[in-house]
Short mmCIF file of C-alpha atoms and ligand atoms in Angstrom, two decimals:
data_model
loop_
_atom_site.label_atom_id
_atom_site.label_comp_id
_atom_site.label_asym_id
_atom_site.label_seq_id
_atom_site.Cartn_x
_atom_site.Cartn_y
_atom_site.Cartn_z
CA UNK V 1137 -24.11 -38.07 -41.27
CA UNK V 1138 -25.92 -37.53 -44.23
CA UNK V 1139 -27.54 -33.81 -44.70
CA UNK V 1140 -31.26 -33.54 -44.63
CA UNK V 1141 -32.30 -30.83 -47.41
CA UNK V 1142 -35.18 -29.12 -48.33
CA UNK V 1143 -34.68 -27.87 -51.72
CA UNK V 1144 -36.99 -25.01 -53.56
CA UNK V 1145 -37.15 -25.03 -57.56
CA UNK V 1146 -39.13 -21.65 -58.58
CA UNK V 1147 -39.04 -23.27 -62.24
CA UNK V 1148 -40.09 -20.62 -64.69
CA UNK V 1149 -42.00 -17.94 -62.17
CA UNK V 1150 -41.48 -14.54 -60.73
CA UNK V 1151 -40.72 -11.66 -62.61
CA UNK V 1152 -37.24 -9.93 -60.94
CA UNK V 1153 -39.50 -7.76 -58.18
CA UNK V 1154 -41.26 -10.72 -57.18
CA UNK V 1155 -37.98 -12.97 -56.95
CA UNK V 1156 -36.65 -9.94 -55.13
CA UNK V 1157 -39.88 -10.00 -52.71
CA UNK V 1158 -40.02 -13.51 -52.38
CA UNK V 1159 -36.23 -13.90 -51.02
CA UNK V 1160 -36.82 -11.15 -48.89
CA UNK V 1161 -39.19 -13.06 -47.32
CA UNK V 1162 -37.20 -16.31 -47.07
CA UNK V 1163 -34.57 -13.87 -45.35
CA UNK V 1164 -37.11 -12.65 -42.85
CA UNK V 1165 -38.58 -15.65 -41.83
CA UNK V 1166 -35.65 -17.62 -41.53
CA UNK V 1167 -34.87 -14.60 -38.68
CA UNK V 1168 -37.65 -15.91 -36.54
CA UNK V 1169 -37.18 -19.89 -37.11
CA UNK V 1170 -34.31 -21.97 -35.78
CA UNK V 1171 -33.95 -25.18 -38.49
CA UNK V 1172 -31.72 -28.27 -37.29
CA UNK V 1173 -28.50 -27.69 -37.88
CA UNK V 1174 -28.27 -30.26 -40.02
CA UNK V 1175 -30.57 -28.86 -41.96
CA UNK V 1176 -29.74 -27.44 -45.95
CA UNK V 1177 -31.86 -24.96 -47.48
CA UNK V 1178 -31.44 -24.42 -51.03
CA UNK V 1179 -33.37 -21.98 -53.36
CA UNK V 1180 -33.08 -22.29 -56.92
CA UNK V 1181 -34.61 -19.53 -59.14
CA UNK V 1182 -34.30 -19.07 -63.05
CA UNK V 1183 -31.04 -17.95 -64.45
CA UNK V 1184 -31.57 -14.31 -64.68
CA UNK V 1185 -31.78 -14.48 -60.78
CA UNK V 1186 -29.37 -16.45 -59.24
CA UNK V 1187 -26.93 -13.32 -58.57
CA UNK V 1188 -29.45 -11.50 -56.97
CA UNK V 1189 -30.28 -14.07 -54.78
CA UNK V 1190 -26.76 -14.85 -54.31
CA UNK V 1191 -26.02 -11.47 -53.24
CA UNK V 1192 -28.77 -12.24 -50.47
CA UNK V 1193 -27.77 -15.35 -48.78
CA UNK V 1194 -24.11 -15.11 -48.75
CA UNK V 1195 -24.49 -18.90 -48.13
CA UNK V 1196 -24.63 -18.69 -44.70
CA UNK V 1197 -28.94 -18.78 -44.68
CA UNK V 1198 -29.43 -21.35 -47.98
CA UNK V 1199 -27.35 -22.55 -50.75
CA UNK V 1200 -27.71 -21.44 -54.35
CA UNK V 1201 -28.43 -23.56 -57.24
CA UNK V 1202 -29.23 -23.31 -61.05
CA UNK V 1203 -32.12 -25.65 -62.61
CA UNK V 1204 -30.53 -26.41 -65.44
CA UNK V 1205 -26.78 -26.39 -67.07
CA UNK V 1206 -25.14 -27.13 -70.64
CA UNK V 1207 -24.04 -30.37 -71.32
CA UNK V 1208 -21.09 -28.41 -73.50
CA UNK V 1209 -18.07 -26.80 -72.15
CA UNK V 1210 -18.57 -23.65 -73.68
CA UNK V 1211 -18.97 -22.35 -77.28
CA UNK V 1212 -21.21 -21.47 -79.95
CA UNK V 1213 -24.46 -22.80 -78.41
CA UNK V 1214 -27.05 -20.07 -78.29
CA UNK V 1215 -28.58 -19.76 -75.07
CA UNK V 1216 -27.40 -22.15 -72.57
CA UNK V 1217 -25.38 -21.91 -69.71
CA UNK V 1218 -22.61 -23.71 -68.68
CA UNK V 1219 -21.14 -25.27 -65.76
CA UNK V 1220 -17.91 -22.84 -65.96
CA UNK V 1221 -20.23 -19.61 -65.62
CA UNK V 1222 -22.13 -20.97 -62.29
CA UNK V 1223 -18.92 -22.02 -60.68
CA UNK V 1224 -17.59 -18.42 -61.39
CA UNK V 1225 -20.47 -17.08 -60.24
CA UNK V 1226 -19.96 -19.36 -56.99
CA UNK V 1227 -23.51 -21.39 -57.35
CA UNK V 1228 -22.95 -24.81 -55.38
CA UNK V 1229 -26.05 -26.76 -56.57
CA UNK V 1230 -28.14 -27.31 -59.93
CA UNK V 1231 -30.96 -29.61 -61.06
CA UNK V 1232 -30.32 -31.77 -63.63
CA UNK V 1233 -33.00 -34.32 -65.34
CA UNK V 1234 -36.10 -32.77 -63.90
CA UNK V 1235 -38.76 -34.90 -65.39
CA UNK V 1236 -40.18 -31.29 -67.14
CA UNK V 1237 -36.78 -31.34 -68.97
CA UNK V 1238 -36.90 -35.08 -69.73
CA UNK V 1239 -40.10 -34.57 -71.43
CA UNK V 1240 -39.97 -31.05 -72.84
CA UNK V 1241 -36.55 -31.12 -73.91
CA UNK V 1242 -36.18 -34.59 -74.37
CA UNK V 1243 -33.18 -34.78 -71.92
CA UNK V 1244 -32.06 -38.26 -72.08
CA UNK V 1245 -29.99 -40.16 -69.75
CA UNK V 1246 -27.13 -39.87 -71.72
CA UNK V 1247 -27.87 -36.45 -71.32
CA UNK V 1248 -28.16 -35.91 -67.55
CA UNK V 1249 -25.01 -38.14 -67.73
CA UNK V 1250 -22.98 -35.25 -70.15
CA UNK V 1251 -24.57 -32.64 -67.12
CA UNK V 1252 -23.60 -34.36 -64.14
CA UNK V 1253 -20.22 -34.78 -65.66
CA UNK V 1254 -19.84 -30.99 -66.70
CA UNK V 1255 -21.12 -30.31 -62.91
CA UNK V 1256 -18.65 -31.91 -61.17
CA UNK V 1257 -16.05 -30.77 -63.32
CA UNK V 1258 -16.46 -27.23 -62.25
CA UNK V 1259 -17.46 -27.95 -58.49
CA UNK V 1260 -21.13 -27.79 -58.28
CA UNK V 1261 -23.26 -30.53 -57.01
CA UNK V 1262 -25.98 -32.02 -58.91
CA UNK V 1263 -29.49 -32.57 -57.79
CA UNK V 1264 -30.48 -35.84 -60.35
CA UNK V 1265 -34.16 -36.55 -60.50
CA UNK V 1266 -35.22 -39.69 -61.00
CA UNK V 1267 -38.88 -41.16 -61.03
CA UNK V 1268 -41.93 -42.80 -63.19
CA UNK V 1269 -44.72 -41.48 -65.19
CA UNK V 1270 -48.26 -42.83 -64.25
CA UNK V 1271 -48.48 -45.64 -66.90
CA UNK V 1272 -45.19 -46.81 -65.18
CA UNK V 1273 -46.43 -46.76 -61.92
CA UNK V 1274 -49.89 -48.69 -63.11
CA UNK V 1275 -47.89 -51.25 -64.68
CA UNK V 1276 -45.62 -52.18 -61.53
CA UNK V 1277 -42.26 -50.54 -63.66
CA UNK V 1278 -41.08 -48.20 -61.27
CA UNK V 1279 -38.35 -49.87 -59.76
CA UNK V 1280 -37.07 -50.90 -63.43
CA UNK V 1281 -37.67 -47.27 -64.57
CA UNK V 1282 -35.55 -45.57 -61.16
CA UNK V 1283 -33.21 -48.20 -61.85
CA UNK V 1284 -32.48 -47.23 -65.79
CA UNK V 1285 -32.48 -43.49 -64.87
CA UNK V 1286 -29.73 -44.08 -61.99
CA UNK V 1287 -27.83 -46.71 -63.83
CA UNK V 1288 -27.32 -44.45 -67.35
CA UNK V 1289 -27.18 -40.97 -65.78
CA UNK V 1290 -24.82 -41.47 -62.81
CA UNK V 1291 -23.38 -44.88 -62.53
CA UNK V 1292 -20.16 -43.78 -64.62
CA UNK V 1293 -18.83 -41.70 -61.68
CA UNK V 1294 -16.43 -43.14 -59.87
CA UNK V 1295 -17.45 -42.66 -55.89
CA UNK V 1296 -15.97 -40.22 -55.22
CA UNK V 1297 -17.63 -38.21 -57.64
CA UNK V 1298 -20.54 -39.87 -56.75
CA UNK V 1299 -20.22 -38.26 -53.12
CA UNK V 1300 -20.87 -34.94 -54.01
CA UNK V 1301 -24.90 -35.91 -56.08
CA UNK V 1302 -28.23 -35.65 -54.55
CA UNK V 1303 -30.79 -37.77 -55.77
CA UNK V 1304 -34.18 -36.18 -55.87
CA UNK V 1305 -36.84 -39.23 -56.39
CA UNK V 1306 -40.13 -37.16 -58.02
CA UNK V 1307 -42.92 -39.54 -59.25
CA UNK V 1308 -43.98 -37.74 -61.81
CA UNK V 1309 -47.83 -38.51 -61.51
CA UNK V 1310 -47.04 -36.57 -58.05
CA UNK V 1311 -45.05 -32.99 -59.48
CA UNK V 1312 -47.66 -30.01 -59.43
CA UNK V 1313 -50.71 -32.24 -59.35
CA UNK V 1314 -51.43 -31.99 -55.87
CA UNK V 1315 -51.21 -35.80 -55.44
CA UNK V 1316 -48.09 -36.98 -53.44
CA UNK V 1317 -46.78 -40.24 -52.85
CA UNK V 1318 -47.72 -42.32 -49.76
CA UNK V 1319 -44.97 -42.20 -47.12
CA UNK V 1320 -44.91 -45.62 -47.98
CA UNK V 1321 -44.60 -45.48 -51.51
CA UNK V 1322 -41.99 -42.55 -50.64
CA UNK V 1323 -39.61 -45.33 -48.26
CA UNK V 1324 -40.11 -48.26 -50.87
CA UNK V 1325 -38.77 -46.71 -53.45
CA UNK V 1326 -36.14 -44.37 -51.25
CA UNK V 1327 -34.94 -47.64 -49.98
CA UNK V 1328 -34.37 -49.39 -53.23
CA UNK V 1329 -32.31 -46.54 -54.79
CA UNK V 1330 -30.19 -46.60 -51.60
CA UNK V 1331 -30.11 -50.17 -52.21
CA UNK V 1332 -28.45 -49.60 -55.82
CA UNK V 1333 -26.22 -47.07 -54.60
CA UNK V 1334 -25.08 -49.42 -51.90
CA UNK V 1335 -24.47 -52.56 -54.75
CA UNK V 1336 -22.66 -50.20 -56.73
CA UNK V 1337 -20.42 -48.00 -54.68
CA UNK V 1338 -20.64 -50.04 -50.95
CA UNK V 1339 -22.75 -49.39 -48.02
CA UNK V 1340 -20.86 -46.44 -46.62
CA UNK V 1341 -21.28 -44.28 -49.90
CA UNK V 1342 -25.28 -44.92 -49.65
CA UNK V 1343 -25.75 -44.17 -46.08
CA UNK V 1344 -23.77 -40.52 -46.85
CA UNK V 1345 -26.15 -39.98 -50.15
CA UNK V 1346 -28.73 -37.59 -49.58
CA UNK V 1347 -32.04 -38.82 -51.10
CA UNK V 1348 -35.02 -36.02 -51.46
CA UNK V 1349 -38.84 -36.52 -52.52
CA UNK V 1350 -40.58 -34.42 -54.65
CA UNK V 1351 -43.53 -34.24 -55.72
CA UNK V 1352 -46.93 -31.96 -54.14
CA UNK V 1353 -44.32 -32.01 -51.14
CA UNK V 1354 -46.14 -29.06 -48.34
CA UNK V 1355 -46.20 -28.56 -45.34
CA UNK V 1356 -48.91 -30.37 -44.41
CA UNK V 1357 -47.15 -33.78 -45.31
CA UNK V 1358 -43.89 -33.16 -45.38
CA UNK V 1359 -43.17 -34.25 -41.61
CA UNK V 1360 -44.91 -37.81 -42.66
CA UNK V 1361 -42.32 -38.09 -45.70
CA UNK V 1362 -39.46 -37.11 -44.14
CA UNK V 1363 -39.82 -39.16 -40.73
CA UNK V 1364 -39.24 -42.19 -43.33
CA UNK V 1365 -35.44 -43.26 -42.70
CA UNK V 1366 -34.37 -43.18 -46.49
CA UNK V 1367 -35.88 -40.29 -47.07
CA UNK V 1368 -33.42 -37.18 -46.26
CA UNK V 1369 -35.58 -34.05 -47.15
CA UNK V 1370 -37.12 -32.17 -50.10
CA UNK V 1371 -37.64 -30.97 -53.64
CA UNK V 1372 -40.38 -28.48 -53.35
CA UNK V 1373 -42.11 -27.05 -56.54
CA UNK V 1374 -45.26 -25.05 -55.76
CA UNK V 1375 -44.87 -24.91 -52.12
CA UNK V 1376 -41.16 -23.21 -52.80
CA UNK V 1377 -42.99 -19.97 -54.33
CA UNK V 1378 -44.18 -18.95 -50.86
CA UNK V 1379 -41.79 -18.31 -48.07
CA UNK V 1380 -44.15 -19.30 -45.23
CA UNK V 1381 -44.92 -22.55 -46.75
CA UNK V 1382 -41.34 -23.38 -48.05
CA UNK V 1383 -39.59 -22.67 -44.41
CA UNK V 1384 -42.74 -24.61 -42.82
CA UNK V 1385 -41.73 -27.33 -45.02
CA UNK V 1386 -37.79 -27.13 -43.65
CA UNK V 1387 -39.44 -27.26 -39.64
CA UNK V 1388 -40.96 -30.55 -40.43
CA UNK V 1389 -37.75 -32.37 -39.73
C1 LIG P 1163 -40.80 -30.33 -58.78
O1 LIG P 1163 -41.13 -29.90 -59.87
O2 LIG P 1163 -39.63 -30.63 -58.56
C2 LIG P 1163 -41.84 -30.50 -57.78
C3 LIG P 1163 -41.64 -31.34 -56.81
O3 LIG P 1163 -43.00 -29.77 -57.97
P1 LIG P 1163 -44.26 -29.70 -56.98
O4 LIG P 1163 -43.73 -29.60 -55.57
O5 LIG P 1163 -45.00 -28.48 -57.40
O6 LIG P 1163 -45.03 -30.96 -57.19
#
């Protein structure tokens, strides 16, 4: 059975104190909650954090991941981070192709493609975002757009490597605006990347692939979104800052 996730990206907030407080928190709360089994917390802060939060979970309350990784093995390339150093620091997830980094840092498919690669090479799993801008959405593309983003970034893998990725769909007219995508909109498109992942690798690979939503994801619709059959938990921005709301979100299964 496929895992249901609820993943938190912290992108670039909290000074180390308020990472500190803010896992401290999770900790607590997760004390006086009892999440589904089947149920996969992961909490993702900025670099400079992931030992201490590490050091807190011991994996047994959430799962650690980076939000970002080199596309290089290692070497003379000032300021990244590379796939070798998280596995040696024992981090089993990482974001790759966040739509921020697609447009900021003009990752490209080719790009998430080099990442995913470097990932699995070292033992992490990647969390591979997918989804359209606005315009794209207007204009009836977003199938066509998903499709691209899938087909270049991960369809080189063979399936067994492509057992071990999450896809994250995140409609990008949806991150950190407060607008989120219908339920509906949500199982359409959840349905159609299973869809592709069933064409390429056969049906038994896309029922195990864990596909998450993001996108203004809180508690207050999450149980909506993820009563949808294709869609198999979380990526939480905003709502991942705050322990209350990011554990409320994991309840809604
Ligand atoms: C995200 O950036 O991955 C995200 C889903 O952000 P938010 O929940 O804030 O929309």
């Amino acid at each position: 059975m496929r895992k249901q996730i609820v993943a938190g990206n912290w992108k670039m907030n909290k000074t180390f104190t308020e990472a500190d407080d803010l896992v401290n928190d999770i900790m607590n709360k997760l004390e006086s909650v009892s999440l589904k089994p089947e149920t996969q917390l992961i909490v993702c802060p900025p670099f400079p954090f992931l030992e201490m939060v590490s050091d807190y979970s011991d994996d047994s309350y959430f799962e650690v991941g980076a939000q970002n990784v080199s596309d290089q093995e290692s070497g003379a390339y000032t300021g990244e981070v590379s796939a070798a150093m998280l596995e040696s620091m024992e981090i089993g997830y990482c974001i790759v192709g966040h739509s921020e980094r697609r447009a900021y840092y003009h990752e490209t498919d080719a790009i998430v493609a080099a990442k995913v690669n470097q990932l699995l090479k070292h033992g992490l799993k990647p969390i591979v975002c997918c989804g359209e801008v606005l315009e794209e959405r207007e204009s009836n593309q977003q199938f066509e757009v998903v499709k691209h983003q899938i087909n270049d970034g991960l369809f080189h893998l063979t399936a067994e490597q492509f057992g071990e990725v999450v896809i994250a769909y995140e409609p990008v007219w949806a991150i950190g605006t407060g607008k989120t995508a219908t339920p509906e909109q949500a199982q359409e498109m959840h349905a159609f990347i299973r869809g592709l992942i069933a064409e390429k690798y056969g049906k038994e690979v896309a029922e195990e692939t864990s596909i998450l939503y993001g996108g203004s994801c809180k508690p207050s619709n999450a149980k909506e979104l993820f009563a949808n059959k294709d869609v198999d938990g979380g990526l939480i921005g905003g709502a991942s800052l705050k322990a209350d709301d990011f554990i409320a979100i994991a309840e809604q299964f």
